mmCIF file of C-alpha atoms in Angstrom:
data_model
loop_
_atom_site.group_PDB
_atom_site.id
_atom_site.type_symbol
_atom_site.label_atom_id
_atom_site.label_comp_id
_atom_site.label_asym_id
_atom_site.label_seq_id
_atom_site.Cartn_x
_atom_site.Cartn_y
_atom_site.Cartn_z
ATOM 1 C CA UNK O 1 -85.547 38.676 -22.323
ATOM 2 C CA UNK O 2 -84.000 40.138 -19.218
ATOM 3 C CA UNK O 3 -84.905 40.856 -15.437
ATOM 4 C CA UNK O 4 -83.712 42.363 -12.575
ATOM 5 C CA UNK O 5 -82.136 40.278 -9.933
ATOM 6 C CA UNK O 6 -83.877 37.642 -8.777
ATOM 7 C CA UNK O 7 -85.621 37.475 -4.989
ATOM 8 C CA UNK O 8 -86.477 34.192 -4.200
ATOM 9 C CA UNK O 9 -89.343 34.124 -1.492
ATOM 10 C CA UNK O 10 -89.318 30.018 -0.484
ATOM 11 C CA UNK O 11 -92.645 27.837 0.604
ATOM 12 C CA UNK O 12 -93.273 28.744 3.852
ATOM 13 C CA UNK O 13 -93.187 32.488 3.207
ATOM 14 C CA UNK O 14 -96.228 34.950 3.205
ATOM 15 C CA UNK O 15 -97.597 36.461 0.372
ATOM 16 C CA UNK O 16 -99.537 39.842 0.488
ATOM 17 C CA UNK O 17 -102.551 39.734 -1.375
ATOM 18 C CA UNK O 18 -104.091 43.667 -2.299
ATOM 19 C CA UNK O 19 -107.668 43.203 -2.736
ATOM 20 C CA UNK O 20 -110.196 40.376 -1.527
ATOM 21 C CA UNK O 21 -112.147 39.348 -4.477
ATOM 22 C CA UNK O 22 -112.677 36.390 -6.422
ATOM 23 C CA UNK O 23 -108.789 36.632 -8.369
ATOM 24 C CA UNK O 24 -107.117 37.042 -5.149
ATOM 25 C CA UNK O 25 -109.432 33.526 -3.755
ATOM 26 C CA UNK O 26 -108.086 31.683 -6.157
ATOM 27 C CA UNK O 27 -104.662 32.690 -6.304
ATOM 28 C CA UNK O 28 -104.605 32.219 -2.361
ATOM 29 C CA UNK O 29 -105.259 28.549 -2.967
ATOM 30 C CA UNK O 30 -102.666 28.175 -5.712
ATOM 31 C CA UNK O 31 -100.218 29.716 -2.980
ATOM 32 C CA UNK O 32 -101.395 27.459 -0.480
ATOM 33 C CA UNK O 33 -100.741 24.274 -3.003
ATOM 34 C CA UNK O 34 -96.944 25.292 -2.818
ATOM 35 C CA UNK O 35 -96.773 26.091 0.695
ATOM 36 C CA UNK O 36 -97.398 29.718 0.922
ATOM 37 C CA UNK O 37 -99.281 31.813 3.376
ATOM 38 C CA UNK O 38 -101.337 34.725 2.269
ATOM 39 C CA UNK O 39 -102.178 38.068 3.741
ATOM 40 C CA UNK O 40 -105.206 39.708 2.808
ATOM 41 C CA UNK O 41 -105.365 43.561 2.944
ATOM 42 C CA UNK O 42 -108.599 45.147 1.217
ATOM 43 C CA UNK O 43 -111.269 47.229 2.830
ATOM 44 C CA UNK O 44 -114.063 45.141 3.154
ATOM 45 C CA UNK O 45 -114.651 42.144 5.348
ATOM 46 C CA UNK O 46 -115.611 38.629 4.666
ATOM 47 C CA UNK O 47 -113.904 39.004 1.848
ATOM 48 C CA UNK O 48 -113.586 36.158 -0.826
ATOM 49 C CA UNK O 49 -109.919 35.951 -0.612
ATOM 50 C CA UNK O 50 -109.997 36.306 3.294
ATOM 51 C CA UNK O 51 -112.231 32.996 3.427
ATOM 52 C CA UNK O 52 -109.147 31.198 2.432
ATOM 53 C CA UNK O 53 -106.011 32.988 3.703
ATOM 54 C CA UNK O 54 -104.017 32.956 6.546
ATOM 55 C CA UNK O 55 -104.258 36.383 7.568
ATOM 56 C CA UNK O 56 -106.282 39.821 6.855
ATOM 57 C CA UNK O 57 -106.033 43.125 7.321
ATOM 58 C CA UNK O 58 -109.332 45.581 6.928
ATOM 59 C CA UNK O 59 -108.229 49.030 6.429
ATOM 60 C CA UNK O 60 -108.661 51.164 3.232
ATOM 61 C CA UNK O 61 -105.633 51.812 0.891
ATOM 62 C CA UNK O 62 -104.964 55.435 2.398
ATOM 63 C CA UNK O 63 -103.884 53.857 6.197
ATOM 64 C CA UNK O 64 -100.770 54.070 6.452
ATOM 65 C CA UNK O 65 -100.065 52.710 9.698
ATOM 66 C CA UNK O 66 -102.219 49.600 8.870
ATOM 67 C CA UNK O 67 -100.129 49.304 5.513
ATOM 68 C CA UNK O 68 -96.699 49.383 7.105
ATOM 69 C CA UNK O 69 -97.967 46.921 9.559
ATOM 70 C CA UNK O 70 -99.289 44.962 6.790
ATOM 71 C CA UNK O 71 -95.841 45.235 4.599
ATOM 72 C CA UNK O 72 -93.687 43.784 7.433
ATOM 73 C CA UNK O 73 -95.876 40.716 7.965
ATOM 74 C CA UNK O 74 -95.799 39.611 4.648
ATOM 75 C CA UNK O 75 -92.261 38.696 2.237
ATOM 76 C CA UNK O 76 -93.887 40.217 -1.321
ATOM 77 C CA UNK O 77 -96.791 41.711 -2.064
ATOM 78 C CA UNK O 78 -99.033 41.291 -5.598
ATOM 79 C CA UNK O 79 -102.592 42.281 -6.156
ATOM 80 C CA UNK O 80 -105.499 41.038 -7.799
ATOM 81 C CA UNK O 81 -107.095 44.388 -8.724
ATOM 82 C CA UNK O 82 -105.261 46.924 -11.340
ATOM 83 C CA UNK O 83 -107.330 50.198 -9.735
ATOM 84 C CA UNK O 84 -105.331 49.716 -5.860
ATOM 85 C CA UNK O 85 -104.409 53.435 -5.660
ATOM 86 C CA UNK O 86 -100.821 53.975 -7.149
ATOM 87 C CA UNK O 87 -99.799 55.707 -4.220
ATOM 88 C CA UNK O 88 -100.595 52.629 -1.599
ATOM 89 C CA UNK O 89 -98.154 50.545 -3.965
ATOM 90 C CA UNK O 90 -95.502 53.079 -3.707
ATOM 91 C CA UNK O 91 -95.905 53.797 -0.170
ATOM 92 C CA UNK O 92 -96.015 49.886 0.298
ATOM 93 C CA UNK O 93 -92.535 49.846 -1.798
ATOM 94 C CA UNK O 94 -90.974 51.377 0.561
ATOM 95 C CA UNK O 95 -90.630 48.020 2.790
ATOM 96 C CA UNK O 96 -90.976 45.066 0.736
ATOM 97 C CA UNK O 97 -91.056 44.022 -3.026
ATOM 98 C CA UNK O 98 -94.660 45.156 -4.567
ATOM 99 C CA UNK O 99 -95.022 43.063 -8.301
ATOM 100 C CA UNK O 100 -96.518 44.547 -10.138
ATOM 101 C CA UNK O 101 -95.169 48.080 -9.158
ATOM 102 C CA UNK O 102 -96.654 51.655 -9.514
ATOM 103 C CA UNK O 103 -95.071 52.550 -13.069
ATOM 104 C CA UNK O 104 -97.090 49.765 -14.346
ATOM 105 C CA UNK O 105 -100.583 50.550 -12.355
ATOM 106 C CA UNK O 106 -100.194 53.986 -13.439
ATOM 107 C CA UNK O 107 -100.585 52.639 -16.724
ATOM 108 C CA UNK O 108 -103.114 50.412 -16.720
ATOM 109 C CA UNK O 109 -105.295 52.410 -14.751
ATOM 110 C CA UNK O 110 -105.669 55.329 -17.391
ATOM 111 C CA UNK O 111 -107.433 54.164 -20.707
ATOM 112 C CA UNK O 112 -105.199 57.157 -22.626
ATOM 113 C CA UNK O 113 -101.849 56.331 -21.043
ATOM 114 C CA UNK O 114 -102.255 52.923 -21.974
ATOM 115 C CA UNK O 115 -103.427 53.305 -25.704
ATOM 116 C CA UNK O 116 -100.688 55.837 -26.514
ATOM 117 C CA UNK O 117 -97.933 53.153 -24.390
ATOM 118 C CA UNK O 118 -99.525 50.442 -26.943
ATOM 119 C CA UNK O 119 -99.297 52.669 -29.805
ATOM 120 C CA UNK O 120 -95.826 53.957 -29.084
ATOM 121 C CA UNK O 121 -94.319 50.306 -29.359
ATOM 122 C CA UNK O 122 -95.805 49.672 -33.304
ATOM 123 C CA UNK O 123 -98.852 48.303 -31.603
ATOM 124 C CA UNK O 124 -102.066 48.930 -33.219
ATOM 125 C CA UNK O 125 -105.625 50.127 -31.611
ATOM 126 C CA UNK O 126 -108.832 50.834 -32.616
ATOM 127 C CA UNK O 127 -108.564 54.615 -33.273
ATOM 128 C CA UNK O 128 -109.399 56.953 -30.839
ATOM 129 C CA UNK O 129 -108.690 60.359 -29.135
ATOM 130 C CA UNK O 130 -108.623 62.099 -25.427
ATOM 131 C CA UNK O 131 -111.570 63.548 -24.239
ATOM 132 C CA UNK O 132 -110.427 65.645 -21.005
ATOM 133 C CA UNK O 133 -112.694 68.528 -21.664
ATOM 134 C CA UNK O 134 -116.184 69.448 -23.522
ATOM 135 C CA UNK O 135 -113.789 71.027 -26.576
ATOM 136 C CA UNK O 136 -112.061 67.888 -26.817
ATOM 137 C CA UNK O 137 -115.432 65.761 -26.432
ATOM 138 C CA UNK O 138 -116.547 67.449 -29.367
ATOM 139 C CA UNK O 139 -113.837 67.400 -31.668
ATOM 140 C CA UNK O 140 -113.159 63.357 -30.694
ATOM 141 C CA UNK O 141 -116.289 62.794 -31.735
ATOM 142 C CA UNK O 142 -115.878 64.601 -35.399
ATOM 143 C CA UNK O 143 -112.062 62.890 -35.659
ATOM 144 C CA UNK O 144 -113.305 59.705 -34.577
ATOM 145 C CA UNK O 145 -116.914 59.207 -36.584
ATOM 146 C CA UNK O 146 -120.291 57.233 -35.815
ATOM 147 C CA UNK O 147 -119.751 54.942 -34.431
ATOM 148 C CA UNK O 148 -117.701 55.039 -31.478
ATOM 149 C CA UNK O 149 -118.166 54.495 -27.820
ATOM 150 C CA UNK O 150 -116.962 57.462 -24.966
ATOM 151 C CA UNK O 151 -114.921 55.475 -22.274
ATOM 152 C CA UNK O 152 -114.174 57.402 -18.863
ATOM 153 C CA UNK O 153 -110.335 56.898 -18.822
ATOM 154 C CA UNK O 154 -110.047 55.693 -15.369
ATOM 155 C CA UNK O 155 -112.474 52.415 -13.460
ATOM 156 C CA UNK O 156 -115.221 51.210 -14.963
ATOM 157 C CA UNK O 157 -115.544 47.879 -16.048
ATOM 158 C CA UNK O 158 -117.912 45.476 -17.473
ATOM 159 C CA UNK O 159 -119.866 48.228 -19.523
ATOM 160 C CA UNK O 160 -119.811 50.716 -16.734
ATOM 161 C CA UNK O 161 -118.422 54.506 -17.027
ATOM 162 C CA UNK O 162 -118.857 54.411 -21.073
ATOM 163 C CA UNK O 163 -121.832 55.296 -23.882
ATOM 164 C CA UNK O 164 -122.082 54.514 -27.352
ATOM 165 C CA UNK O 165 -122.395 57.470 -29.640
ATOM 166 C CA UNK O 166 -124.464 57.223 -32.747
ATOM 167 C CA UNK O 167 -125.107 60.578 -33.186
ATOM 168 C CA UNK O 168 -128.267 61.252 -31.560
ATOM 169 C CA UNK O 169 -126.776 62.167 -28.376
ATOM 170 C CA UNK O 170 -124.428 65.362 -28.452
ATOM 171 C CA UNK O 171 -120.309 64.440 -27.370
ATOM 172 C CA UNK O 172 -120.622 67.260 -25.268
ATOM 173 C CA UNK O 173 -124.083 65.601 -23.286
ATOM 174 C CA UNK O 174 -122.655 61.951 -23.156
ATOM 175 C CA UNK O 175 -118.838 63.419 -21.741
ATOM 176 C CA UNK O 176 -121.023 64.947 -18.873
ATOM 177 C CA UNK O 177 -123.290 61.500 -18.683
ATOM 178 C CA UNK O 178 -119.532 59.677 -17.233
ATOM 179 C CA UNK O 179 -119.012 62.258 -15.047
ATOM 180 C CA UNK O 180 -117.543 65.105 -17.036
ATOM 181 C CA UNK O 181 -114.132 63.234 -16.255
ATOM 182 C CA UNK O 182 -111.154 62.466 -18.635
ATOM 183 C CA UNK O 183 -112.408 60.367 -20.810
ATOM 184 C CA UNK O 184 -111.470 58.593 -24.565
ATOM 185 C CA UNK O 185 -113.183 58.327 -27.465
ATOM 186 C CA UNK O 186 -112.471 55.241 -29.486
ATOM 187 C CA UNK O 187 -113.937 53.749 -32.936
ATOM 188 C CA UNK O 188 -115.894 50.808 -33.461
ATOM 189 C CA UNK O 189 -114.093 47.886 -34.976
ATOM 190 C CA UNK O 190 -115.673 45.414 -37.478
ATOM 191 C CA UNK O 191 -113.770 42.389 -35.645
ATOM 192 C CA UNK O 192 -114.674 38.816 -36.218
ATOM 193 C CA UNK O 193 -114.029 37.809 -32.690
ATOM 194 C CA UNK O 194 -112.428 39.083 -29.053
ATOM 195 C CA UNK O 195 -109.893 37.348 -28.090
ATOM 196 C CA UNK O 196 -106.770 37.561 -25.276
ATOM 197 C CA UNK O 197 -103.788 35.845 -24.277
ATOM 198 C CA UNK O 198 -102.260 35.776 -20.704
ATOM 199 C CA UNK O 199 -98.564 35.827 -20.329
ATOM 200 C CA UNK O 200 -96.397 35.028 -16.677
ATOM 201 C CA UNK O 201 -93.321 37.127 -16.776
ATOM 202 C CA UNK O 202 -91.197 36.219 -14.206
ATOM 203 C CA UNK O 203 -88.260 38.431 -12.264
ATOM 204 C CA UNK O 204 -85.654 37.387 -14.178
ATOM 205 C CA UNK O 205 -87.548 38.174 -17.292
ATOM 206 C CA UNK O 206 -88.551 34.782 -18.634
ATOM 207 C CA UNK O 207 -92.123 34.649 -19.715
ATOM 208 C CA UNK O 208 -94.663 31.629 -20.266
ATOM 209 C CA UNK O 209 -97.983 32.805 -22.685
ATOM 210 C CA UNK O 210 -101.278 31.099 -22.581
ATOM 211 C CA UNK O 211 -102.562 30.032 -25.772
ATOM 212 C CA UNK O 212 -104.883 32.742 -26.918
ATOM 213 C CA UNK O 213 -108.875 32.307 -26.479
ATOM 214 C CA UNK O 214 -112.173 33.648 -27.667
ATOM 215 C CA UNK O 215 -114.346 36.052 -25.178
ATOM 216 C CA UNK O 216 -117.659 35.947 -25.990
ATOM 217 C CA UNK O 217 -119.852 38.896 -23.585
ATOM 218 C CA UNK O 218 -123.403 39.181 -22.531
ATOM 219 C CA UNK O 219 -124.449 42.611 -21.817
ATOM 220 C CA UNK O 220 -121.019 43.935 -21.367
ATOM 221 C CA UNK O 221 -120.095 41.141 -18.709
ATOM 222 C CA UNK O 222 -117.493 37.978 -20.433
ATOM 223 C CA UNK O 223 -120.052 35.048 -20.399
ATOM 224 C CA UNK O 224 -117.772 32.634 -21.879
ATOM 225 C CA UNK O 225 -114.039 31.547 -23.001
ATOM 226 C CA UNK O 226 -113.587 28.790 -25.267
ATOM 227 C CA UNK O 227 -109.595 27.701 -24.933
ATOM 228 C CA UNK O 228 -108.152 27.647 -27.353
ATOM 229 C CA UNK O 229 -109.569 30.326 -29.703
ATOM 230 C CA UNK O 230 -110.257 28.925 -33.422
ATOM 231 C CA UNK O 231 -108.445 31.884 -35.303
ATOM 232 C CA UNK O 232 -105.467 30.375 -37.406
ATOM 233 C CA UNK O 233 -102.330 29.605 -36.192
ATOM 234 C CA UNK O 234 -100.217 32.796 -37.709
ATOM 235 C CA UNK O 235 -103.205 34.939 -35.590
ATOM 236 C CA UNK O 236 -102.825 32.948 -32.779
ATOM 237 C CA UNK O 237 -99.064 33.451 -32.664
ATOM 238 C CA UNK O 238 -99.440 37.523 -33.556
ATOM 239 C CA UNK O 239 -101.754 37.951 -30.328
ATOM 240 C CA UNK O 240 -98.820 35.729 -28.318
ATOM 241 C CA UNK O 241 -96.155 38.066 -29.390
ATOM 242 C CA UNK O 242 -98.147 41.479 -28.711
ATOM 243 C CA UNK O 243 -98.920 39.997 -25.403
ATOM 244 C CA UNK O 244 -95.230 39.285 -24.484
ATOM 245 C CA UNK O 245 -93.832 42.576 -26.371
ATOM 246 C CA UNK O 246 -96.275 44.331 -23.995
ATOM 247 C CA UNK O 247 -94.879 42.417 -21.136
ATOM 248 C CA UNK O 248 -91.511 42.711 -21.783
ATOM 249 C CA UNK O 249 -91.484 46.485 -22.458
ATOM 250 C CA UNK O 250 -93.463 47.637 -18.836
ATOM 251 C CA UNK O 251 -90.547 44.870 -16.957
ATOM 252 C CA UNK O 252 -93.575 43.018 -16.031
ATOM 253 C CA UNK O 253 -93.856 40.441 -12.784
ATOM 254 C CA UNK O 254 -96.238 38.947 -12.034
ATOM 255 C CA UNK O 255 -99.435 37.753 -14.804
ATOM 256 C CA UNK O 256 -100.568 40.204 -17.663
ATOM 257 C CA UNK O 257 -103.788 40.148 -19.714
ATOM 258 C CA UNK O 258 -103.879 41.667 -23.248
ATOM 259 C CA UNK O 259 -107.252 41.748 -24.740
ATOM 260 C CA UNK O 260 -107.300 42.075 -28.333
ATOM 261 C CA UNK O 261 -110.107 41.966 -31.457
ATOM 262 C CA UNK O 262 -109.284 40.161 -34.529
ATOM 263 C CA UNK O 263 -110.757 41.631 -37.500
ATOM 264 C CA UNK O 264 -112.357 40.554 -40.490
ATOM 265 C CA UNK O 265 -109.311 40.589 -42.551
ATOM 266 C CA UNK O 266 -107.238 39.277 -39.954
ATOM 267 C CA UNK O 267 -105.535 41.833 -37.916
ATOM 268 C CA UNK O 268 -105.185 41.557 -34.729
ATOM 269 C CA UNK O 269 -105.754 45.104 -32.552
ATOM 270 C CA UNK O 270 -105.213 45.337 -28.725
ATOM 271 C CA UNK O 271 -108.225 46.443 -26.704
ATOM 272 C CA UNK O 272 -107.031 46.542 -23.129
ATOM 273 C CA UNK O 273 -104.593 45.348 -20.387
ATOM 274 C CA UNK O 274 -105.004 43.636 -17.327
ATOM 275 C CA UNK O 275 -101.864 43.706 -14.818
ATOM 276 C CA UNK O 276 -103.714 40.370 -12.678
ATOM 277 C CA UNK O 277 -105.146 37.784 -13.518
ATOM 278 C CA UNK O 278 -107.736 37.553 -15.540
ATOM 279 C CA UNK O 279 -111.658 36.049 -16.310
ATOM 280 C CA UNK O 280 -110.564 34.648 -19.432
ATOM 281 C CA UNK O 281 -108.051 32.320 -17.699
ATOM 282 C CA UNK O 282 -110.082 30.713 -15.035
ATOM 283 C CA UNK O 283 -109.994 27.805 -17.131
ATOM 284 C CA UNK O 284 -106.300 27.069 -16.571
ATOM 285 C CA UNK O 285 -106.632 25.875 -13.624
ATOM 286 C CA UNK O 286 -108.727 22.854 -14.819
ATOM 287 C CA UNK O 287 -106.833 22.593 -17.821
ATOM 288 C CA UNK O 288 -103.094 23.448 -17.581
ATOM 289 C CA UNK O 289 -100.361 21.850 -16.038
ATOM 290 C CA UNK O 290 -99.687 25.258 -13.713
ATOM 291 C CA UNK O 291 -102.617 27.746 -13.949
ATOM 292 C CA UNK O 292 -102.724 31.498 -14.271
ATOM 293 C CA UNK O 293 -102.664 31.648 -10.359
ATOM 294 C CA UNK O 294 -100.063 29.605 -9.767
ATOM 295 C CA UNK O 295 -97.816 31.583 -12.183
ATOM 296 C CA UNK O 296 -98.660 34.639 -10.674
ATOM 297 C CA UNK O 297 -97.715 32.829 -7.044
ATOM 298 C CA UNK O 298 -94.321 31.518 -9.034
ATOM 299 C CA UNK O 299 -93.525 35.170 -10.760
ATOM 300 C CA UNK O 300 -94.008 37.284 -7.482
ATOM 301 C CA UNK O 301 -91.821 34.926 -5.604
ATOM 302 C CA UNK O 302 -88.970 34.292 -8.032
ATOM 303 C CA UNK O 303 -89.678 30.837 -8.808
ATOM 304 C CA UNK O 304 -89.318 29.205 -12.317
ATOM 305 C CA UNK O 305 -92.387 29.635 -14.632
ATOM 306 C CA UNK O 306 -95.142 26.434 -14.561
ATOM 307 C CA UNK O 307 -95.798 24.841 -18.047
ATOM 308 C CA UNK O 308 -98.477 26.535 -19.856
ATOM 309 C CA UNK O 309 -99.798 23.130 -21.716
ATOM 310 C CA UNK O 310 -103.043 22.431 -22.049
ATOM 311 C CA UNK O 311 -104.110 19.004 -21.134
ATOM 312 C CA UNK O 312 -107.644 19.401 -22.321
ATOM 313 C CA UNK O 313 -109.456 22.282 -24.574
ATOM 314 C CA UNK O 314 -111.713 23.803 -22.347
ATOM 315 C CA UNK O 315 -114.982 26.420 -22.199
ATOM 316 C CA UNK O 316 -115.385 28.286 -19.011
ATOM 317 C CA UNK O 317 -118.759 29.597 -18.227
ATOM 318 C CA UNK O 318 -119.351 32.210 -15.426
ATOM 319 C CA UNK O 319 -121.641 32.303 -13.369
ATOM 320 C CA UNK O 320 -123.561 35.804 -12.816
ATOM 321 C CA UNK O 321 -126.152 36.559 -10.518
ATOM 322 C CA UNK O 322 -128.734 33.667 -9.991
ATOM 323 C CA UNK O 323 -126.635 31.699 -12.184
ATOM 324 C CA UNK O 324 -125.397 30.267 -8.990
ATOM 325 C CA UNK O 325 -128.262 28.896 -7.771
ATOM 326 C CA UNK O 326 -127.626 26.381 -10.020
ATOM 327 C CA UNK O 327 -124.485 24.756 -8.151
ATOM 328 C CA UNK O 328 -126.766 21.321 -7.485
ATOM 329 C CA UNK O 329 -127.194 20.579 -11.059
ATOM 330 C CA UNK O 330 -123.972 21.864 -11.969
ATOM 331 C CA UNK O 331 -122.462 19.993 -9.013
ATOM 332 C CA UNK O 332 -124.023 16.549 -10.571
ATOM 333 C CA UNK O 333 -123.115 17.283 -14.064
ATOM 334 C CA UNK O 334 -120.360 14.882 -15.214
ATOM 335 C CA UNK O 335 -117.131 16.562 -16.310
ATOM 336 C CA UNK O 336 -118.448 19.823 -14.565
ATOM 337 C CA UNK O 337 -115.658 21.508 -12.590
ATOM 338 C CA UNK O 338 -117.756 24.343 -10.445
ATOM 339 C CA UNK O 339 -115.925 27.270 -8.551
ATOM 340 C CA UNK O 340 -118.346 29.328 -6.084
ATOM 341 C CA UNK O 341 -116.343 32.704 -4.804
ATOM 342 C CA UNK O 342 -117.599 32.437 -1.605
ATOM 343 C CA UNK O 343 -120.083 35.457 -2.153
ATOM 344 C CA UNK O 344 -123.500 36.296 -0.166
ATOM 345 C CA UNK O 345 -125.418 37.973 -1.940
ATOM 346 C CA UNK O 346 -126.083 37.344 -5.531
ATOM 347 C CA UNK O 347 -126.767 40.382 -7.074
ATOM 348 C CA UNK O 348 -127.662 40.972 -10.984
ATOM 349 C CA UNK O 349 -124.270 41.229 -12.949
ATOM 350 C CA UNK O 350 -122.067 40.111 -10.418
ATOM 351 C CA UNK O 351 -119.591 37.429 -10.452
ATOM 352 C CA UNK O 352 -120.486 34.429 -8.112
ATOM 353 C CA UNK O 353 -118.146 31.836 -9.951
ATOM 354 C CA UNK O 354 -117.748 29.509 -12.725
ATOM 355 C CA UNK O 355 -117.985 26.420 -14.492
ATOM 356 C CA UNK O 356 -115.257 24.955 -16.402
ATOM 357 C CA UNK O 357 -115.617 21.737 -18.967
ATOM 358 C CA UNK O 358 -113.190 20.217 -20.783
ATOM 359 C CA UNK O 359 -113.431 18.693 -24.146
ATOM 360 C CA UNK O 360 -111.253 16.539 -26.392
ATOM 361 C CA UNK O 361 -108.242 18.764 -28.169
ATOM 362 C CA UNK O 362 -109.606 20.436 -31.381
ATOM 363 C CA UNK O 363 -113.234 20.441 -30.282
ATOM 364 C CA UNK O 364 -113.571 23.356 -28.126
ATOM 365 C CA UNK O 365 -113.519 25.807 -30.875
ATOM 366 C CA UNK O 366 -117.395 24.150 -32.506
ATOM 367 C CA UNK O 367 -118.957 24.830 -29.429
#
């Protein structure tokens, strides 16, 4: 494993933070634990993250004046959203260290780029095929077979900007349903379970993986992680190395998430990539000796990796929607360890926080 050279940003420094939601929060607080200030920059006020940091800057990601200003306030500069437009982190590049950088947005903002980056290093997919054009809908569609799904290749998220095909709609009618925008067709997979690992890769290319957990979704949105996942242990250590071969081959800083399905008969196929951290670690911070926001905090600012041990087994619950109006119960539960984002306005299918419990080692995986 090798890095570039190392520079170290000590406590006392100021972190810049791209994006104010719920990730960048709680990675603000990490930062704050080990002495760090952070800078928020994101386009919309009363922002999550800005509740807790230092300083913020409200300007959109085209500014920039308000980004250069931003860049020399601040000693490094992460992000807690993969879709920040690649050209603000390049522009942003230009005056101070940016982890992760724009090769690696570029990416894991385009569904195709990152399948066929996956595929080129031995990893295996689900199958699937581009979809830039009506033509190509069409003949995805008759490569790929019923059923498959129609992803638009760049945002959505959490079931948004895709349609399952089962045959009764035409390629051609669902390509146009996204947007009539580049778009991937992929095939179902008969997998037993989701599940993903996150892995800290820090500058000088040491790396520190999470052990891998189940996802388990309610309509489209990740209702629950159970830590760690109850696959065996030859699966569990196959998703660990695909994580850190992924890692390792985009020169990653900062904290990656590799989802992955595990199939019937064992195999273990990646799904997608997430260059921040991730849903499916909020339970780290309950339940690890350094969470996934402190190693992000640690990566970005060339400090040694935490310990990724677990001191518990834990299931994280989110919290969606009304879910939150439950914080008084939640907040007399024994064992219950509640995190609110902050957020005003509860609306259906949006994140308002989670719950984390821990259990004894070895019983997470019954529940």
């Amino acid at each position: 494993m090798t890095g570039g050279p190392v520079r170290t940003v000590a406590p006392g420094g100021t972190i810049g933070m791209l994006g104010g939601g719920q990730l960048g929060r709680m990675t603000a607080l990490a930062a704050a634990r080990l002495g760090y200030r952070t800078h928020v920059y994101s386009p919309d006020r009363d922002s999550p993250c800005a509740q807790v940091t230092a300083a913020e800057t409200v300007a959109g990601y085209g500014d920039h004046e308000a980004l250069a200003r931003f860049a020399r306030s601040v000693d490094v500069v992460t992000l807690e959203w993969e879709n920040i437009p690649v050209q603000t982190v390049a522009f942003l590049a230009k005056f101070v260290p940016v982890h992760p950088g724009p090769g690696v947005l570029a990416i894991a903002q385009d569904r195709l780029l990152e399948k066929d980056f996956v595929n080129r290093l031995g990893i295996a997919t689900a199958p699937w095929r581009p979809a830039r054009c009506p033509g190509q809908a069409a003949s995805a569609f008759q490569e790929i077979g019923t059923p498959c799904v129609m992803k638009s290749a760049r945002m959505g998220y959490d079931g948004k900007g895709q349609v399952k095909l089962t045959g009764d709609v035409a390629p051609v009618d669902a390509w146009k349903s996204i947007g009539g925008v580049d778009a991937i067709v992929e095939g179902f997979v008969d997998f037993a379970l989701e599940v993903s690992v996150i892995v800290a890769r820090g500058q000088d290319g040491a790396m520190a993986a999470y052990p891998a957990v189940e996802n388990r979704h309610a309509n489209h949105i990740l209702d629950e992680t159970i830590a760690p996942a109850a696959v065996a242990p030859e699966i569990a250590d196959e998703a660990g190395r695909i994580a850190c071969r992924i890692a390792e081959a985009l020169q990653f800083v900062g904290v990656l998430a590799v989802e992955m399905f595990v199939t019937r008969d064992g195999a273990v196929l990646v799904n997608e990539l997430a260059p921040r951290p991730h849903n499916s670690g909020h339970w780290t911070i309950d339940a690890c000796a350094a969470s996934q926001f402190e190693q992000l905090v640690r990566a970005v600012c060339g400090l040694p990796l935490g310990s990724v041990e677990r001191t518990a087994d834990a299931v994280m619950k989110n919290l969606i929607g009304s879910d939150a109006d439950r914080w008084p119960e939640l907040l007399a539960e024994p064992g219950a360890r509640l995190h609110l984002y902050g957020k005003a306005e509860a609306r259906p299918g949006r994140k308002m926080g989670h719950v984390t419990r821990l259990v004894p080692f070895g019983s997470a995986a019954g529940t």
